Every structure is written in structure tokens, then in C-alpha cells.
CSV table of C-alpha atoms in Angstrom, one decimal:
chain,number,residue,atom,x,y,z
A,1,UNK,CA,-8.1,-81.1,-2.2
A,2,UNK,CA,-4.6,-80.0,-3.2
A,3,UNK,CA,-3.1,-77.7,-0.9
A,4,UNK,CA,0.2,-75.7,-1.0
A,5,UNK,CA,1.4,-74.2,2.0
A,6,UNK,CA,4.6,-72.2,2.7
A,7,UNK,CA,6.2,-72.4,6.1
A,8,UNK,CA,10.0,-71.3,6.8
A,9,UNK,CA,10.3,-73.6,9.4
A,10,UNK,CA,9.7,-77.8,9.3
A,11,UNK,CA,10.8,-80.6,11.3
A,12,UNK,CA,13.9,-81.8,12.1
A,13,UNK,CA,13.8,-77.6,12.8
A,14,UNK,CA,12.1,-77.3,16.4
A,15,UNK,CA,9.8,-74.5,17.6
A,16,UNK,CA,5.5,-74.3,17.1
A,17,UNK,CA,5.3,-73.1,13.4
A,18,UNK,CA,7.5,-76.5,12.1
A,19,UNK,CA,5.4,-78.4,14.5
A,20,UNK,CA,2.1,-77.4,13.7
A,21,UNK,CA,2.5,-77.3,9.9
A,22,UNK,CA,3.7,-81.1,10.4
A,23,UNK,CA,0.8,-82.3,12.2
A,24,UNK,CA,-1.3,-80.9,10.0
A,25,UNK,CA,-0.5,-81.4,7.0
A,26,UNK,CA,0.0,-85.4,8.3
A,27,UNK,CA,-3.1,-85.1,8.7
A,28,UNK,CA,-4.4,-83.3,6.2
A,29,UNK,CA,-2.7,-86.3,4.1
A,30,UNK,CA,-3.6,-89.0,6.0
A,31,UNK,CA,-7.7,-87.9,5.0
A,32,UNK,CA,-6.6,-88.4,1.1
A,33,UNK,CA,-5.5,-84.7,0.7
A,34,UNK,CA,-2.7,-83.7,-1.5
A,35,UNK,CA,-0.2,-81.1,0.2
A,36,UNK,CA,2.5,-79.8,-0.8
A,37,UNK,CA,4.7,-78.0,2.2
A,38,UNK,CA,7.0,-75.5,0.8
A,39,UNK,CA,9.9,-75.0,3.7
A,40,UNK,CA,13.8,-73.8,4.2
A,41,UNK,CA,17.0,-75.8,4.1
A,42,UNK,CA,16.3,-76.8,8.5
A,43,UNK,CA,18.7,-74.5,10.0
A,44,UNK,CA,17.3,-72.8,13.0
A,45,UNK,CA,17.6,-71.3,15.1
A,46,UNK,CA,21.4,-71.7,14.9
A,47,UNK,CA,22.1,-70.9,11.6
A,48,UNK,CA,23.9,-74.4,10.5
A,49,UNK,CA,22.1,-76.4,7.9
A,50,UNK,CA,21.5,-79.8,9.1
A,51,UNK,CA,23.5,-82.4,8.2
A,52,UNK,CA,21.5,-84.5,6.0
A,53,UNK,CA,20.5,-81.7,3.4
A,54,UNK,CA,24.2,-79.7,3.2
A,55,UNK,CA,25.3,-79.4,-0.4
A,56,UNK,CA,21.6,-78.6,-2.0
A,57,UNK,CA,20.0,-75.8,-3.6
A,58,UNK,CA,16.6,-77.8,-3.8
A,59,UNK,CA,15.4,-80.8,-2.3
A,60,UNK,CA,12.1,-83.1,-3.2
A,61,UNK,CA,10.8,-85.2,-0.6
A,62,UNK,CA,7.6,-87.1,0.8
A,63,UNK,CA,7.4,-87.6,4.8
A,64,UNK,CA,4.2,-89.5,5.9
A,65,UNK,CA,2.3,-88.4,3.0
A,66,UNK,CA,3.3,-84.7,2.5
A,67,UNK,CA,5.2,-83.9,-0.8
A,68,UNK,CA,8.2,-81.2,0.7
A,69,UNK,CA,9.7,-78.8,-1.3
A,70,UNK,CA,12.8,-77.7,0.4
A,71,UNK,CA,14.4,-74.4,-0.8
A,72,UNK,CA,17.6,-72.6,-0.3
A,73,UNK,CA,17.7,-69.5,2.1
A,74,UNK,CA,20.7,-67.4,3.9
A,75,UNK,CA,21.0,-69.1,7.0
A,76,UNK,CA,21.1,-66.5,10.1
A,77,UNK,CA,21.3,-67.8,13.6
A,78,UNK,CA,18.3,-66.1,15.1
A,79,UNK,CA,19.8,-63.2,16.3
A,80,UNK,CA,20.9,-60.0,14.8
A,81,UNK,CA,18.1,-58.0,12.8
A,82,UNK,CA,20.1,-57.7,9.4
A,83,UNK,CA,20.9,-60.8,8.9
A,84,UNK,CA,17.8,-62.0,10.3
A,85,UNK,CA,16.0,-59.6,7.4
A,86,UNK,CA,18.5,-61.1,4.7
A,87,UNK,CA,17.1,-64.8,5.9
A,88,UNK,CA,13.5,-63.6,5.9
A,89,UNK,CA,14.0,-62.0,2.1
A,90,UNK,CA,15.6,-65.3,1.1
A,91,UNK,CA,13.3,-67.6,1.6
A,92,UNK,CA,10.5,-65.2,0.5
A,93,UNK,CA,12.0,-65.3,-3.1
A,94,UNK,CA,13.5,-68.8,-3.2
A,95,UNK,CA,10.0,-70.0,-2.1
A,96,UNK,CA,7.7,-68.1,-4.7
A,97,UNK,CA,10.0,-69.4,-7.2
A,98,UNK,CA,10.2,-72.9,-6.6
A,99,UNK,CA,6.6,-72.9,-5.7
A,100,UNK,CA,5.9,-70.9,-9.3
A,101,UNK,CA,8.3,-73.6,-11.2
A,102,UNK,CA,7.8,-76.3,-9.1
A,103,UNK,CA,4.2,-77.2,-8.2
A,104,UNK,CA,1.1,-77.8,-9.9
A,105,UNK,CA,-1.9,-75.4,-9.5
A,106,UNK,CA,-3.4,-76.0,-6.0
A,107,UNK,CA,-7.0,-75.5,-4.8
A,108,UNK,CA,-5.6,-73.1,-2.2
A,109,UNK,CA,-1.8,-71.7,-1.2
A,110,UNK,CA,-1.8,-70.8,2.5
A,111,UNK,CA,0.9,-68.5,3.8
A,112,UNK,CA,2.2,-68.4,7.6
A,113,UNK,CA,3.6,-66.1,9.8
A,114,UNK,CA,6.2,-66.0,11.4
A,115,UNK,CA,7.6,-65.0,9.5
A,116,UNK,CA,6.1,-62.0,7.6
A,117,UNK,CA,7.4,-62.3,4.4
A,118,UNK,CA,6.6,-66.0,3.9
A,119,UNK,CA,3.0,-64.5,4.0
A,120,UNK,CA,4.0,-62.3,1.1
A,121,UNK,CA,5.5,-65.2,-1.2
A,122,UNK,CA,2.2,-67.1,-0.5
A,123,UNK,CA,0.2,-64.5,-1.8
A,124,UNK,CA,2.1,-63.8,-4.9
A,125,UNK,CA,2.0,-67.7,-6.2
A,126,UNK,CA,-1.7,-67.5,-4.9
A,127,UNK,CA,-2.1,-64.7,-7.9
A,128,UNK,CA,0.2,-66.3,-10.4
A,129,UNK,CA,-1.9,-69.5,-9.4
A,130,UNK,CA,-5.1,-68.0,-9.5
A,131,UNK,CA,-6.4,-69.8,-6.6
A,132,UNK,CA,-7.4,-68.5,-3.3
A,133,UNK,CA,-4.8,-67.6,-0.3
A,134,UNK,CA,-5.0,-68.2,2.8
A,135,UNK,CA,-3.3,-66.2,5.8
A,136,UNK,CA,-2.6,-67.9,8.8
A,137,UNK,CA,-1.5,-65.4,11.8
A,138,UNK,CA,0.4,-66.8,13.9
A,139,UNK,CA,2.1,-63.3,15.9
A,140,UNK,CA,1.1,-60.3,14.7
A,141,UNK,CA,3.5,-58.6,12.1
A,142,UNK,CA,4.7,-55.5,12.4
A,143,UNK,CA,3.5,-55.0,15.5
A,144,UNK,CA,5.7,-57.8,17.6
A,145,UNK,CA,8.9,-56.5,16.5
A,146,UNK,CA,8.1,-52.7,16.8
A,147,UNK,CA,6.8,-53.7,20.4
A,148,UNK,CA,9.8,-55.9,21.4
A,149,UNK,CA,11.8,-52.2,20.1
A,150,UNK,CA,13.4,-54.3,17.2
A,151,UNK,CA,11.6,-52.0,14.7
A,152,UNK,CA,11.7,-48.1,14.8
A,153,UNK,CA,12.2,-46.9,11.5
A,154,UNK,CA,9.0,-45.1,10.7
A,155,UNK,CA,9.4,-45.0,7.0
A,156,UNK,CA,9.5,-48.9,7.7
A,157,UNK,CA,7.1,-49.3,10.0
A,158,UNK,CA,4.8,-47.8,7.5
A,159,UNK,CA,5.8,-49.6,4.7
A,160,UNK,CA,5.3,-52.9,6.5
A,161,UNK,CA,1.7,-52.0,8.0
A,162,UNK,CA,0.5,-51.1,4.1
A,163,UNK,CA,2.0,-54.3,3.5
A,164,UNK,CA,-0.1,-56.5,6.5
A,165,UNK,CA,-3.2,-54.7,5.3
A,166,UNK,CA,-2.9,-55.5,2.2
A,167,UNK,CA,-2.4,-59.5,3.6
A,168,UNK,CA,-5.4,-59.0,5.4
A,169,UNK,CA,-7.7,-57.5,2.6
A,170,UNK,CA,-6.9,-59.9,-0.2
A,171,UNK,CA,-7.5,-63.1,1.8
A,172,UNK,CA,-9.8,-65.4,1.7
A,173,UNK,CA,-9.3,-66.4,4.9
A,174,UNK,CA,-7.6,-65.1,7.9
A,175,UNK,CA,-6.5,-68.1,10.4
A,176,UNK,CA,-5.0,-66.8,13.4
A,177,UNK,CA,-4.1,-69.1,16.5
A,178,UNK,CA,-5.4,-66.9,19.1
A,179,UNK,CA,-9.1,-66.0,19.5
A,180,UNK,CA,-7.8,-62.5,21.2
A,181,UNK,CA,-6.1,-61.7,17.4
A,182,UNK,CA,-9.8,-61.0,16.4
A,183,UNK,CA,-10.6,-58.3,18.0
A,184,UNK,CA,-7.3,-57.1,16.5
A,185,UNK,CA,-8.3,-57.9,12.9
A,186,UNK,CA,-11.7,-56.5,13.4
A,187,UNK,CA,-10.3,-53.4,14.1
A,188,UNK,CA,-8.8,-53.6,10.8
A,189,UNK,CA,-12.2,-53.6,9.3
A,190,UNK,CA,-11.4,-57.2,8.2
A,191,UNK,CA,-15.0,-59.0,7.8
A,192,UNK,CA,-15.7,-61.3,11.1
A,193,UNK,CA,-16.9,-64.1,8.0
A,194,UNK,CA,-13.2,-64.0,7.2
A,195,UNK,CA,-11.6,-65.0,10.0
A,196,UNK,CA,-11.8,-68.9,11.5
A,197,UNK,CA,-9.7,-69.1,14.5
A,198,UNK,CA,-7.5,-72.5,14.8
A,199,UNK,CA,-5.6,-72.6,17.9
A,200,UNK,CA,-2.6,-74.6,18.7
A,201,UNK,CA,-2.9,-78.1,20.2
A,202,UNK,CA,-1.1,-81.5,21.1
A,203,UNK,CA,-0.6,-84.3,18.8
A,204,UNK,CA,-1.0,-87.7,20.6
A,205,UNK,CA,2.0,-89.7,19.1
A,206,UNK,CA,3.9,-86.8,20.4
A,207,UNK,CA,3.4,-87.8,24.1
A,208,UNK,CA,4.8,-91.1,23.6
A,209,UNK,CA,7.1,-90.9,21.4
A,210,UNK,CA,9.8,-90.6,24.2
A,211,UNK,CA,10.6,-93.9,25.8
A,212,UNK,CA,13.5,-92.7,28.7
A,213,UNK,CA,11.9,-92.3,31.8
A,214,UNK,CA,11.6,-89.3,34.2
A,215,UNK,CA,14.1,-91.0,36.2
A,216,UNK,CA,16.4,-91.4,33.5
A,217,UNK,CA,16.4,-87.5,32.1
A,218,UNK,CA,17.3,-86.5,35.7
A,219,UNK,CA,19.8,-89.3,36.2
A,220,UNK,CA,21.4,-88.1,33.3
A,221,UNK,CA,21.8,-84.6,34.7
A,222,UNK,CA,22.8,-85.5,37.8
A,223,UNK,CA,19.8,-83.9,39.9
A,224,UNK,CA,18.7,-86.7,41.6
A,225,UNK,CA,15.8,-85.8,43.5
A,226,UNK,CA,16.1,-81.8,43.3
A,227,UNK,CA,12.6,-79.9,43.1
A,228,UNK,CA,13.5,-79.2,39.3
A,229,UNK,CA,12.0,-75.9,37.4
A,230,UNK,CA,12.6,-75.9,33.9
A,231,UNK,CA,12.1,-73.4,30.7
A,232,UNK,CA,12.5,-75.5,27.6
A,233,UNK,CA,11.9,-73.0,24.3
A,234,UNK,CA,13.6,-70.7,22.2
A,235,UNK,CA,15.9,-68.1,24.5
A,236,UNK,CA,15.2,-64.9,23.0
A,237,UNK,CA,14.3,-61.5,23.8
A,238,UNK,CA,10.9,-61.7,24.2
A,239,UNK,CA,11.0,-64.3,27.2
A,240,UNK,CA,12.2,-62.2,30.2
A,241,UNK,CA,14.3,-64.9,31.0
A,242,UNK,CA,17.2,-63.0,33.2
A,243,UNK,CA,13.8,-62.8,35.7
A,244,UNK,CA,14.1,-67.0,35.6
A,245,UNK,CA,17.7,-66.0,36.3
A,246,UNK,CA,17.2,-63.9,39.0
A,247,UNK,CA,15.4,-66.2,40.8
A,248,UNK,CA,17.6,-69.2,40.3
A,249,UNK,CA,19.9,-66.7,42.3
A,250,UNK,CA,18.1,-66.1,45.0
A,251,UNK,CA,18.0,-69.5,45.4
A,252,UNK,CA,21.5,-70.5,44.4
A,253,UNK,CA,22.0,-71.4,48.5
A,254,UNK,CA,18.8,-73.3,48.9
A,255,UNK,CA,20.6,-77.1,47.4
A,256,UNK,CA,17.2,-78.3,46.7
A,257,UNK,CA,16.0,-76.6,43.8
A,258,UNK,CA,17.5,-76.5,40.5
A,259,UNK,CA,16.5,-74.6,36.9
A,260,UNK,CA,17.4,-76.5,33.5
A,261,UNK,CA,17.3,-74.3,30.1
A,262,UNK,CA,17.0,-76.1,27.3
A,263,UNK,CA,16.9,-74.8,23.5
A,264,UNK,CA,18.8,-72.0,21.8
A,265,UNK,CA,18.1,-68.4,20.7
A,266,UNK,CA,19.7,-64.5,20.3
A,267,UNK,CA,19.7,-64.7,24.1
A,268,UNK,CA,20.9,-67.9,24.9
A,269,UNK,CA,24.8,-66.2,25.7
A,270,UNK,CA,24.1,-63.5,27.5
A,271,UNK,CA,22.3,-65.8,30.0
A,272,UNK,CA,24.9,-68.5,29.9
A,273,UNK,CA,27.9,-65.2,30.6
A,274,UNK,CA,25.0,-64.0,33.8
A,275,UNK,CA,24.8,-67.1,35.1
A,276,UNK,CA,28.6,-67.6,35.0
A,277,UNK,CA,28.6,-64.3,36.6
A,278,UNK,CA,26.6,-64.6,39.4
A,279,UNK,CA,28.3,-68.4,40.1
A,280,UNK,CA,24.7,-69.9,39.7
A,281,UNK,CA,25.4,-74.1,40.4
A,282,UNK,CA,21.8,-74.4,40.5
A,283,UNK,CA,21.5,-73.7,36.9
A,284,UNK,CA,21.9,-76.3,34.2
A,285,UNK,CA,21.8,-75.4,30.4
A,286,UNK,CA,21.3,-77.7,27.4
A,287,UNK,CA,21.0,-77.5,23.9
A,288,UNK,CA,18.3,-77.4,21.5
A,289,UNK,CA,16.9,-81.0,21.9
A,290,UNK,CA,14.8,-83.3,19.3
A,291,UNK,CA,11.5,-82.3,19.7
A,292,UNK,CA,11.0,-86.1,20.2
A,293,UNK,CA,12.6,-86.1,23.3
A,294,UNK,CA,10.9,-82.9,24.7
A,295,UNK,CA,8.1,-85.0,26.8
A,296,UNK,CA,11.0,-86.9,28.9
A,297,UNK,CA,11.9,-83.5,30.2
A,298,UNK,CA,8.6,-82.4,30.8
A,299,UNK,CA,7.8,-84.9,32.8
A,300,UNK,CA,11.2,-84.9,34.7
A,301,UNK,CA,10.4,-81.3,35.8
A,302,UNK,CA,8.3,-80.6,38.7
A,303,UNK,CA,7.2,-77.5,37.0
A,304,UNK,CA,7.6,-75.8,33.7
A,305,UNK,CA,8.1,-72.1,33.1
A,306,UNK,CA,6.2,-70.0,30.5
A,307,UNK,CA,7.3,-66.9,30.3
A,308,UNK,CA,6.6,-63.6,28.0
A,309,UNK,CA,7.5,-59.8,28.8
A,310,UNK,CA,4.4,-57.4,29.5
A,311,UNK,CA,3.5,-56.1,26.6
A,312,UNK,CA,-0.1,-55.8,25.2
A,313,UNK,CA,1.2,-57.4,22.5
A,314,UNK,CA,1.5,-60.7,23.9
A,315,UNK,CA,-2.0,-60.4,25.0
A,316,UNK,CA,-3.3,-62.3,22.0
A,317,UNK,CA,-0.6,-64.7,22.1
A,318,UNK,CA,-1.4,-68.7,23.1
A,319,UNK,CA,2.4,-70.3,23.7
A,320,UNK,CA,2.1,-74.0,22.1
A,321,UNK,CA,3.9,-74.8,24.8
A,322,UNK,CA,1.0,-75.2,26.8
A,323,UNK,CA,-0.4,-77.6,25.3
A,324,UNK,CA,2.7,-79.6,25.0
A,325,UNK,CA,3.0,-79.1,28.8
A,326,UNK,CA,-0.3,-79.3,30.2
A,327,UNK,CA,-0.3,-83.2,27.6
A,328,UNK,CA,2.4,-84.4,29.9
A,329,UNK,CA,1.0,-83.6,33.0
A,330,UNK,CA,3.6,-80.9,33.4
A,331,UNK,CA,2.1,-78.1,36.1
A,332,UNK,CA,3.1,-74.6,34.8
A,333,UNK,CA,4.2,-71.3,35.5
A,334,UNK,CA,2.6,-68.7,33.5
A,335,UNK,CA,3.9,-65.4,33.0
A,336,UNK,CA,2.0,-63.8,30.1
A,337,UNK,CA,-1.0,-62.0,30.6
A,338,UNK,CA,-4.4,-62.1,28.3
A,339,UNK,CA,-5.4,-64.7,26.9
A,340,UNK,CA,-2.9,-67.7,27.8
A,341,UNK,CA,-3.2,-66.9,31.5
A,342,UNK,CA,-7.1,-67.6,30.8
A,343,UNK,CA,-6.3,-70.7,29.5
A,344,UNK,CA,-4.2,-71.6,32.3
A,345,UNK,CA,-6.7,-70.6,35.0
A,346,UNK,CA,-9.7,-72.5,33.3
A,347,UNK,CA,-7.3,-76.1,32.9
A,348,UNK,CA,-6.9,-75.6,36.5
A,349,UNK,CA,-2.6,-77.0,35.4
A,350,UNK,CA,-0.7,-74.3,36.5
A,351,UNK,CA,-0.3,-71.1,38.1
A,352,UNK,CA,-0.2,-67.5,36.6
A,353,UNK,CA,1.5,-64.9,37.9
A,354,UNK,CA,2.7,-61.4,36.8
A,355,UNK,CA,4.6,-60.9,33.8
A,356,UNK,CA,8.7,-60.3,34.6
A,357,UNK,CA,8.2,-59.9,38.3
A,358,UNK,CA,11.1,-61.8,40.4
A,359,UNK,CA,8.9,-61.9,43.4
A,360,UNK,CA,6.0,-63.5,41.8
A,361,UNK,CA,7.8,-66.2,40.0
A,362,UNK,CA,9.6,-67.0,43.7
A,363,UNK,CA,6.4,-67.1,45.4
A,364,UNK,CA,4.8,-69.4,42.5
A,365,UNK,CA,8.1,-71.7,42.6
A,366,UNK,CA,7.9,-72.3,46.3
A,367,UNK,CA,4.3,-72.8,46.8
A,368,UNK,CA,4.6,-75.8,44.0
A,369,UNK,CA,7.5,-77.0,45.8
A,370,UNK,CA,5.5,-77.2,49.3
A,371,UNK,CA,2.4,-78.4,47.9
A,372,UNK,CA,2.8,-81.8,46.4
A,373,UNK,CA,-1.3,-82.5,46.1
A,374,UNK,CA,-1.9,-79.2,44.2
A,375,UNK,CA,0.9,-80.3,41.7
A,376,UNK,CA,-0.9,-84.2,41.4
A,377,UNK,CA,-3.8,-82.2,40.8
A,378,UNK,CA,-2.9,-79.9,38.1
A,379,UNK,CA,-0.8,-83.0,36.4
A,380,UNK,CA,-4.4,-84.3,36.1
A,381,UNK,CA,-6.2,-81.7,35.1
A,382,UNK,CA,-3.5,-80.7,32.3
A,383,UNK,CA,-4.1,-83.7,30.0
A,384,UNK,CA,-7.5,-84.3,30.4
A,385,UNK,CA,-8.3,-80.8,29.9
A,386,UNK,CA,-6.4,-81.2,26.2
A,387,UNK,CA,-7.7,-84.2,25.3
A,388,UNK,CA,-10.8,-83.0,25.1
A,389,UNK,CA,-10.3,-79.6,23.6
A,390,UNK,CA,-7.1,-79.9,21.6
A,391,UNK,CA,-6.0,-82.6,20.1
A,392,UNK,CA,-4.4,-81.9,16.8
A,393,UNK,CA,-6.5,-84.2,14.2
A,394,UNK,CA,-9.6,-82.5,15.9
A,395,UNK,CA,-8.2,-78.9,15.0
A,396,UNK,CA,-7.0,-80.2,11.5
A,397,UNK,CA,-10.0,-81.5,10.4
A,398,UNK,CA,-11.8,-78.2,11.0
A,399,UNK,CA,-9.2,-76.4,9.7
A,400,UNK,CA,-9.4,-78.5,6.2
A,401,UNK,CA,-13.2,-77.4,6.3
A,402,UNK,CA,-12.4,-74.1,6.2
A,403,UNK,CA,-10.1,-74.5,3.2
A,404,UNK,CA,-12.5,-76.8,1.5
A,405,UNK,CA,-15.3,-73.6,1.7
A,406,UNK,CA,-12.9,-71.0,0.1
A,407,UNK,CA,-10.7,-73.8,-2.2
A,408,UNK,CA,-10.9,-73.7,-6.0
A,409,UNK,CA,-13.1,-76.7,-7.1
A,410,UNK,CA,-10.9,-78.5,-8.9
A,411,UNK,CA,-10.6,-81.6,-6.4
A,412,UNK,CA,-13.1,-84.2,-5.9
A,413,UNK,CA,-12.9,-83.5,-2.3
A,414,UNK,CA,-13.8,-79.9,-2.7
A,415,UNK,CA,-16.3,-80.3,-5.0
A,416,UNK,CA,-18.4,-83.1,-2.8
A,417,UNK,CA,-17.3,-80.8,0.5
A,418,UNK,CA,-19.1,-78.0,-1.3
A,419,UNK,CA,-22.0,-79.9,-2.2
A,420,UNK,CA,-22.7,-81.3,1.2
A,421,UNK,CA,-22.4,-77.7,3.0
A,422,UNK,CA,-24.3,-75.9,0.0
A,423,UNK,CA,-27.7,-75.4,2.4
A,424,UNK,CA,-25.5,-73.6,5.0
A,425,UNK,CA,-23.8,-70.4,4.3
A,426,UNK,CA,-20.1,-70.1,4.5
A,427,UNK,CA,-20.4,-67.5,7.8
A,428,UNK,CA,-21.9,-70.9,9.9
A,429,UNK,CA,-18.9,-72.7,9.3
A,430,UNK,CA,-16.1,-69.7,9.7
């Protein structure tokens, strides 16, 4: 099956849409699949092109099977909504061109959001291909950015809904990563046979592909044997973290706790200058790291914060992070309501707690600290409960399926796919 798929974001860029259209698609490959990954010049979420692809307007390469198309967009640190527009609208014209120019006709050209617009360009070549397209949903566009305030222009807002609609009406398949998001498109009048939910997951060469020990990592921040709370993500406005900062100041006397940050984001100053501020020593900020070395951390941190704001929004939402987290053996702190604090409760790895609340996260932190058998236990419970539920190939391979049901039968492996599943109607399988 040949499959072109366009995704703004691609390793060496960190962050849950780079990593899960890499696994994937490695995988994807690895079962004799053709893909083609159309992605951005790596540049967030700082803004600075990476230093092994400055100088290009185009680059062709293959990593571990995939053939990548990279393209040239306006890099925008990720902050600031005009500039963060102009990178959007970049990428969503660079892509559809090199993707018209550039690639043979595919089987099926899937689209992901975030970011909206990369949706758009996937649609577009999808017509000019005449193939199939594919929508996969990662947040819900417009409505996170009208929710998080971002948005207000009504003329705009309007514009963009017409626009989703549209999205949602002309796919052939709707893939959205939380199973909350269907209720959402449902009440779009968006056909249930549409819509195959594929949720996030853990890739196993990802949990060993960091060799420095727990030790090490904390050695190498000078904690020594500190009860040590870390949030290790993308600092931006919709992760209430002046709560985590709050808290660290509560305990800024107490020389036994201490709270790492690690990543970057449109927030990422403003909590460095607060924490300067309040004179915080227990507080410890890093840059973004090579998502590589992310399970050293992990497992260096006695617990692992993920936060959201309240919003119904984020409701539907299901942080990778978990995964990644609960892999490790990592017990968490979840603040987000819906369906990630189900999750949570039903792994039995972590605790969940109100959404920006100072006093809840307190209590949450201080419990863990005092209870050393609860935290063995949820370190257990964590990778065993992914394991068996969301391993990455797993969720690949079922995801392929779904493609191979809507695809254009021009590959062999559609066309046998097809054949074998031509007793069963395509609802069974979506």
C-alpha cells in the first residue's frame, strides 16, 4: 500500500505528533508498505532550523524505511499567534506543492492535526490525487484555540468551523486519538462507520534507548537523593504550569523536594522570570532534551506531573505522555479531567487530582513522597498496564487496516487486504 501522509512536525523535532507519525510509519514500512512522510524543515518549538538541514529549500531522505520529504516553512518559535499563523500557512502551501510535484499517486494521503491547516493541504493533494484522505484528529481545531482565548475573531471563528466541517464531511476516515472526540464528531452528524479511533501509545525501543542510569540523570543535576517532581513537555499556555510553580513555592523551605522542567514553549520565560522572582532554589529548568534521553528522566523522577487547565475542551484529550510515563514505571500526577484521568485511575499508575488547584497538587505530591509502597506499586502497574494495551506496532497495524479498507486499490497489499475482508463489511472493522 503507498501511503502519503503530511505531518508538520518529525523527529529530530520533539513533541507526540513527530513521535507518533515516526513509529508509525516505521512500522507501517517495516510490513512492506510504501510511505512517504511529508514534514517541515525541524525547527520547533524554538524556531531555529536544526543544524543538519540549514541552507535547503527541499530535502529527500529515507529513515528506517520511510521516504521524507522535507519542505520549507517560516520558522516561528511557538509563541505569538501571528507568526505562529504565518508558520501554519507556510507549510500548508509548501507541503501541497511538493507533495503535488514531488510524489507519485498514493493509495491514500492522510492529513494531521495539529496543526489545522496541514489537514487542509492533505485534502487538496488528496483531490488533485484522486485518492481517498484521511483525517487524523489529534486536538480539536478551532475549538482548542478559541477555548485556550487565542481565537476571538467571530468572522474567523466562522470561517475556520466551515472549514473543519468540510474536513470532517469529505473524509473517508476520521482518526482521532481520543475515544471522547467521538461523541464530538457525532454531534457533527459525521457517520459512527467513519470514525476508527487510534489512540496514542509507547514504542518499545523507546524505553531502552537511554543507557545513563537514574543515578546518573540526578547526579548530573546535583539532587542527590531529593524526592524529585518533574514536568517534562512543551511549556505553554495550556499546562497551568505557574500552579506547578506555586507549589514548588510553598515548598521552597522544605530541602527535600525539588521540581525539574524540562522542554521549551511560549511559556517557558515567564516561568523562568516567576521563579526568579519568588527565589525558588528548589526549581531546576532544562532545555528541550532528545526525545532519546527522555526515559533517563522519567525514571530519575519519583513522580511525573501531567497537567492541563479546566476546560471541557481538554476532556477529550489523552496526553502521550502517559504512556511514555506509565512505560517507565514513572507514577503520575494527573491534572486533566475526562478521559485521561480515566485512564489514569483504571492503570492504577498515578494519581488524579483537580485540574489547576495548588492544594490538590500539594496534597498529591506529599502523599507520594510518604508512601514509598504505593509508588512501587503504581511503577508496576504503569508498564504492564501498556504493554498490554498500547504498544505502538499493535496500534499501527490496526491503523494500516483501516487505511487498507478505504485505500485506492492500486497496491498489491490493498488489493489482497480487500479480498480477505470482502465477507465482512467495512463498519466491523471501523
Amino acid at each position: 500500500m503507498r501511503i502519503t501522509f503530511l505531518c508538520q512536525y518529525f523527529p529530530p523535532e520533539m513533541g507526540a505528533p513527530a513521535a507518533r507519525t515516526f513509529e508509525h510509519a516505521r512500522h507501517w514500512a517495516s510490513l512492506g508498505h510504501d510511505v512517504t512522510v511529508i514534514t517541515g524543515f525541524p525547527n520547533h518549538p524554538t524556531g531555529v532550523i536544526h543544524p543538519d538541514y540549514r541552507g535547503y529549500l527541499i530535502k529527500a531522505e529515507e529513515i528506517e524505511g520511510i521516504q521524507l520529504l522535507r519542505t520549507w516553512i517560516y520558522v516561528a518559535a511557538n509563541k505569538g499567534f501571528t507568526k505562529r499563523i504565518l508558520n501554519f500557512l507556510s507549510f500548508f502551501f509548501s507541503s501541497f506543492l511538493l507533495g503535488a510535484l514531488l510524489t507519485r499517486r498514493p493509495d491514500v494521503v492522510v492529513g494531521t492535526s495539529p496543526q489545522f491547516f496541514c489537514a487542509v493541504a492533505a485534502y487538496l493533494l488528496s483531490r488533485l490525487k484522486r485518492v481517498p484522505f484521511v483525517f487524523e484528529v489529534r486536538d480539536i481545531w478551532p475549538q482548542s484555540p478559541i477555548e485556550l482565548g487565542v481565537l476571538r475573531n467571530p468572522w474567523l471563528i466562522r470561517a475556520l468551523e466551515a472549514i473543519e466541517l468540510h474536513l470532517y464531511r469529505k473524509a473517508a476516515l476520521i482518526v482521532p486519538v481520543a475515544e471522547s472526540s467521538r461523541g464530538y464528531l457525532l454531534s457533527k452528524g459525521i457517520p459512527p462507520d467513519k470514525i476508527k479511533v487510534i489512540p496514542n501509545g509507547i514504542d518499545l525501543s523507546f524505553l531502552s534507548a537511554e543507557s545513563r542510569t537514574p543515578e546518573d540523570v540526578r547526579a548530573e543535576l546535583g539532587i542527590g537523593d531529593k524526592f524529585l517532581v518533574s514536568y517534562i513537555g512543551t511549556h505553554g499556555m495550556s499546562h497551568a504550569l505557574e500552579i506547578v510553580l506555586a507549589t514548588a513555592r510553598q515548598l521552597k523551605d522544605n530541602a527535600g523536594v525539588h521540581f525539574l522542567f524540562v522542554g521549551e514553549g511560549a511559556e517557558k520565560a515567564k516561568l523562568k522570570q516567576l521563579a526568579a522572582d519568588w527565589q525558588l532554589p528548589n526549581v531546576t529548568f532544562l532545555n528541550a532534551q532528545a526525545r532519546d534521553t527522555l526515559p533517563a528522566f522519567y525514571r530519575a523522577s519519583d513522580v511525573s506531573l501531567v497537567p492541563l487547565k479546566r476546560l471541557p475542551l481538554f476532556k477529550k484529550v489523552l496526553p502521550s505522555k502517559l504512556f511514555e510515563l506509565m512505560g517507565t514505571g514513572c507514577p503520575i500526577i494527573c491534572s486533566v479531567e475526562g478521559e485521561a484521568a480515566q485512564l489514569v485511575n483504571h492503570s492504577e499508575a498515578g494519581l488524579c487530582i483537580e485540574p489547576e488547584s495548588e492544594t490538590a497538587l500539594l496534597e498529591a505530591i506529599q502523599r507520594l513522597r510518604h508512601e514509598p509502597e504505593l509508588r512501587r506499586q503504581m511503577s508496576q502497574n504503569g508498564p504492564r498496564f501498556v504493554k498490554a494495551n498500547y504498544l505502538r506496532t499493535m496500534l499501527a497495524e490496526k491503523y494500516v487496516a483501516a487505511l487498507a479498507l478505504i485505500g485506492t486499490p492500486s497496491s498489491p497489499l490493498v488489493r489482497s487486504h480487500k479480498a480477505a475482508t470482502s465477507s465482512d463489511s467495512p463498519t466491523s472493522h471501523l
